[in-house]
Amino acid sequence: MSTPTSPPPVPPAPAWAHPWPAPAPPLPVVPGSTAGVVVGIVALAGGLVLLLPLVVAPIAWYLGARAHRRAEREPDRWRPAGTARTAMVLGMVGSGILAVVSLLAVVIATLTWVAIATPSPY
């Protein structure tokens, strides 16, 4: 019967080896947050020129809020929700501007309608 042999000795670590483990790879960005930021930037930048792209600002707010909830629900799976928060803020600002512009359009249309419908004494 043979005697059990011990495992071979572990060679020492080379001089260039680090004594600490390699860092973990970064977590992925929450799906939808980047799209929300892009839509928010398009809404605000386009809204300054044409006002029509402001209509998509609530979509940026929705995408950002959905991504933020997902990142908060699964913090060990997704990167912190900074990009999602940015999409939410861009969507909120664009939605606020859209609300003000819409209110001004309704007020101007009402005043125009009243001015046209009122008979002139002249």
PDB file of C-alpha atoms in Angstrom:
ATOM      1  CA  MET A   1       0.000   0.000   0.000  1.00  0.00           C
ATOM      2  CA  SER A   2       1.311   3.390  -0.858  1.00  0.00           C
ATOM      3  CA  THR A   3       1.422   6.297   1.520  1.00  0.00           C
ATOM      4  CA  PRO A   4      -0.584   9.360   0.534  1.00  0.00           C
ATOM      5  CA  THR A   5       1.582  12.054  -0.921  1.00  0.00           C
ATOM      6  CA  SER A   6       1.196  15.664   0.038  1.00  0.00           C
ATOM      7  CA  PRO A   7       0.325  18.195  -2.682  1.00  0.00           C
ATOM      8  CA  PRO A   8       3.213  20.051  -4.255  1.00  0.00           C
ATOM      9  CA  PRO A   9       4.151  23.301  -2.520  1.00  0.00           C
ATOM     10  CA  VAL A  10       2.557  26.499  -3.811  1.00  0.00           C
ATOM     11  CA  PRO A  11       5.123  28.660  -5.550  1.00  0.00           C
ATOM     12  CA  PRO A  12       5.493  32.194  -4.201  1.00  0.00           C
ATOM     13  CA  ALA A  13       3.628  34.958  -6.007  1.00  0.00           C
ATOM     14  CA  PRO A  14       5.669  36.839  -8.586  1.00  0.00           C
ATOM     15  CA  ALA A  15       6.959  40.275  -7.608  1.00  0.00           C
ATOM     16  CA  TRP A  16       4.580  41.995 -10.031  1.00  0.00           C
ATOM     17  CA  ALA A  17       1.436  40.327  -8.605  1.00  0.00           C
ATOM     18  CA  HIS A  18      -0.924  42.468  -6.568  1.00  0.00           C
ATOM     19  CA  PRO A  19      -1.720  41.361  -3.037  1.00  0.00           C
ATOM     20  CA  TRP A  20      -5.367  42.417  -3.442  1.00  0.00           C
ATOM     21  CA  PRO A  21      -8.038  40.860  -5.668  1.00  0.00           C
ATOM     22  CA  ALA A  22      -9.045  42.363  -8.976  1.00  0.00           C
ATOM     23  CA  PRO A  23     -11.922  44.861  -8.760  1.00  0.00           C
ATOM     24  CA  ALA A  24     -15.360  43.698  -9.764  1.00  0.00           C
ATOM     25  CA  PRO A  25     -16.589  44.882 -13.158  1.00  0.00           C
ATOM     26  CA  PRO A  26     -18.928  47.878 -12.986  1.00  0.00           C
ATOM     27  CA  LEU A  27     -22.650  47.266 -12.864  1.00  0.00           C
ATOM     28  CA  PRO A  28     -24.615  47.932 -16.066  1.00  0.00           C
ATOM     29  CA  VAL A  29     -26.737  51.044 -16.537  1.00  0.00           C
ATOM     30  CA  VAL A  30     -30.453  50.605 -15.939  1.00  0.00           C
ATOM     31  CA  PRO A  31     -32.310  49.940 -19.220  1.00  0.00           C
ATOM     32  CA  GLY A  32     -34.295  52.955 -20.345  1.00  0.00           C
ATOM     33  CA  SER A  33     -32.295  55.575 -18.474  1.00  0.00           C
ATOM     34  CA  THR A  34     -30.061  56.465 -21.416  1.00  0.00           C
ATOM     35  CA  ALA A  35     -33.061  56.620 -23.733  1.00  0.00           C
ATOM     36  CA  GLY A  36     -34.786  58.915 -21.237  1.00  0.00           C
ATOM     37  CA  VAL A  37     -31.800  61.260 -21.171  1.00  0.00           C
ATOM     38  CA  VAL A  38     -31.666  61.371 -24.973  1.00  0.00           C
ATOM     39  CA  VAL A  39     -35.398  62.078 -25.248  1.00  0.00           C
ATOM     40  CA  GLY A  40     -35.125  64.754 -22.542  1.00  0.00           C
ATOM     41  CA  ILE A  41     -32.246  66.496 -24.297  1.00  0.00           C
ATOM     42  CA  VAL A  42     -34.089  66.361 -27.623  1.00  0.00           C
ATOM     43  CA  ALA A  43     -37.210  67.781 -25.954  1.00  0.00           C
ATOM     44  CA  LEU A  44     -35.398  70.679 -24.291  1.00  0.00           C
ATOM     45  CA  ALA A  45     -32.965  71.525 -27.085  1.00  0.00           C
ATOM     46  CA  GLY A  46     -35.619  71.163 -29.775  1.00  0.00           C
ATOM     47  CA  GLY A  47     -38.153  72.982 -27.628  1.00  0.00           C
ATOM     48  CA  LEU A  48     -35.949  76.058 -27.506  1.00  0.00           C
ATOM     49  CA  VAL A  49     -35.997  76.226 -31.284  1.00  0.00           C
ATOM     50  CA  LEU A  50     -39.372  74.872 -32.378  1.00  0.00           C
ATOM     51  CA  LEU A  51     -41.559  74.240 -29.266  1.00  0.00           C
ATOM     52  CA  LEU A  52     -42.986  71.095 -30.880  1.00  0.00           C
ATOM     53  CA  PRO A  53     -40.388  68.658 -29.457  1.00  0.00           C
ATOM     54  CA  LEU A  54     -41.528  69.640 -25.951  1.00  0.00           C
ATOM     55  CA  VAL A  55     -44.391  67.200 -26.471  1.00  0.00           C
ATOM     56  CA  VAL A  56     -42.002  64.278 -25.826  1.00  0.00           C
ATOM     57  CA  ALA A  57     -40.756  65.660 -22.477  1.00  0.00           C
ATOM     58  CA  PRO A  58     -43.297  63.633 -20.446  1.00  0.00           C
ATOM     59  CA  ILE A  59     -41.962  60.496 -22.170  1.00  0.00           C
ATOM     60  CA  ALA A  60     -38.480  61.298 -20.840  1.00  0.00           C
ATOM     61  CA  TRP A  61     -39.973  61.750 -17.367  1.00  0.00           C
ATOM     62  CA  TYR A  62     -41.744  58.377 -17.640  1.00  0.00           C
ATOM     63  CA  LEU A  63     -38.647  56.539 -18.891  1.00  0.00           C
ATOM     64  CA  GLY A  64     -36.516  58.064 -16.148  1.00  0.00           C
ATOM     65  CA  ALA A  65     -39.027  57.252 -13.405  1.00  0.00           C
ATOM     66  CA  ARG A  66     -39.398  53.673 -14.594  1.00  0.00           C
ATOM     67  CA  ALA A  67     -35.623  53.185 -14.727  1.00  0.00           C
ATOM     68  CA  HIS A  68     -35.213  54.824 -11.308  1.00  0.00           C
ATOM     69  CA  ARG A  69     -37.766  52.483  -9.733  1.00  0.00           C
ATOM     70  CA  ARG A  70     -36.033  49.498 -11.304  1.00  0.00           C
ATOM     71  CA  ALA A  71     -32.614  50.596 -10.017  1.00  0.00           C
ATOM     72  CA  GLU A  72     -33.998  51.167  -6.526  1.00  0.00           C
ATOM     73  CA  ARG A  73     -35.710  47.783  -6.537  1.00  0.00           C
ATOM     74  CA  GLU A  74     -32.569  45.871  -7.609  1.00  0.00           C
ATOM     75  CA  PRO A  75     -29.528  47.822  -6.335  1.00  0.00           C
ATOM     76  CA  ASP A  76     -27.190  44.834  -6.595  1.00  0.00           C
ATOM     77  CA  ARG A  77     -27.997  44.339 -10.279  1.00  0.00           C
ATOM     78  CA  TRP A  78     -27.961  47.885 -11.684  1.00  0.00           C
ATOM     79  CA  ARG A  79     -25.709  50.893 -11.333  1.00  0.00           C
ATOM     80  CA  PRO A  80     -27.026  53.680  -9.064  1.00  0.00           C
ATOM     81  CA  ALA A  81     -29.819  55.605 -10.723  1.00  0.00           C
ATOM     82  CA  GLY A  82     -27.942  58.822 -11.602  1.00  0.00           C
ATOM     83  CA  THR A  83     -28.720  58.634 -15.300  1.00  0.00           C
ATOM     84  CA  ALA A  84     -32.348  57.799 -14.546  1.00  0.00           C
ATOM     85  CA  ARG A  85     -32.571  60.800 -12.210  1.00  0.00           C
ATOM     86  CA  THR A  86     -31.146  63.003 -14.957  1.00  0.00           C
ATOM     87  CA  ALA A  87     -33.810  61.751 -17.375  1.00  0.00           C
ATOM     88  CA  MET A  88     -36.497  62.481 -14.777  1.00  0.00           C
ATOM     89  CA  VAL A  89     -35.237  66.032 -14.203  1.00  0.00           C
ATOM     90  CA  LEU A  90     -35.014  66.750 -17.940  1.00  0.00           C
ATOM     91  CA  GLY A  91     -38.542  65.397 -18.377  1.00  0.00           C
ATOM     92  CA  MET A  92     -39.862  67.457 -15.464  1.00  0.00           C
ATOM     93  CA  VAL A  93     -38.308  70.674 -16.756  1.00  0.00           C
ATOM     94  CA  GLY A  94     -39.575  70.012 -20.276  1.00  0.00           C
ATOM     95  CA  SER A  95     -43.042  69.128 -18.989  1.00  0.00           C
ATOM     96  CA  GLY A  96     -43.119  72.334 -16.948  1.00  0.00           C
ATOM     97  CA  ILE A  97     -42.178  74.406 -19.978  1.00  0.00           C
ATOM     98  CA  LEU A  98     -44.772  72.520 -22.023  1.00  0.00           C
ATOM     99  CA  ALA A  99     -47.444  73.288 -19.405  1.00  0.00           C
ATOM    100  CA  VAL A 100     -46.584  77.000 -19.361  1.00  0.00           C
ATOM    101  CA  VAL A 101     -46.531  77.223 -23.169  1.00  0.00           C
ATOM    102  CA  SER A 102     -49.852  75.355 -23.394  1.00  0.00           C
ATOM    103  CA  LEU A 103     -51.433  77.638 -20.802  1.00  0.00           C
ATOM    104  CA  LEU A 104     -50.196  80.708 -22.647  1.00  0.00           C
ATOM    105  CA  ALA A 105     -51.555  79.321 -25.927  1.00  0.00           C
ATOM    106  CA  VAL A 106     -54.989  78.755 -24.346  1.00  0.00           C
ATOM    107  CA  VAL A 107     -55.013  82.271 -22.841  1.00  0.00           C
ATOM    108  CA  ILE A 108     -53.968  83.889 -26.131  1.00  0.00           C
ATOM    109  CA  ALA A 109     -56.513  81.845 -28.106  1.00  0.00           C
ATOM    110  CA  THR A 110     -59.283  82.795 -25.641  1.00  0.00           C
ATOM    111  CA  LEU A 111     -58.398  86.481 -25.749  1.00  0.00           C
ATOM    112  CA  THR A 112     -58.269  86.377 -29.542  1.00  0.00           C
ATOM    113  CA  TRP A 113     -61.651  84.657 -29.705  1.00  0.00           C
ATOM    114  CA  VAL A 114     -63.178  87.202 -27.327  1.00  0.00           C
ATOM    115  CA  ALA A 115     -61.695  90.097 -29.311  1.00  0.00           C
ATOM    116  CA  ILE A 116     -63.049  88.727 -32.584  1.00  0.00           C
ATOM    117  CA  ALA A 117     -66.475  87.829 -31.210  1.00  0.00           C
ATOM    118  CA  THR A 118     -67.065  91.178 -29.500  1.00  0.00           C
ATOM    119  CA  PRO A 119     -68.708  93.698 -31.834  1.00  0.00           C
ATOM    120  CA  SER A 120     -66.794  96.890 -32.254  1.00  0.00           C
ATOM    121  CA  PRO A 121     -68.618 100.178 -31.632  1.00  0.00           C
ATOM    122  CA  TYR A 122     -66.696 101.802 -34.471  1.00  0.00           C
TER     123      TYR A 122
END
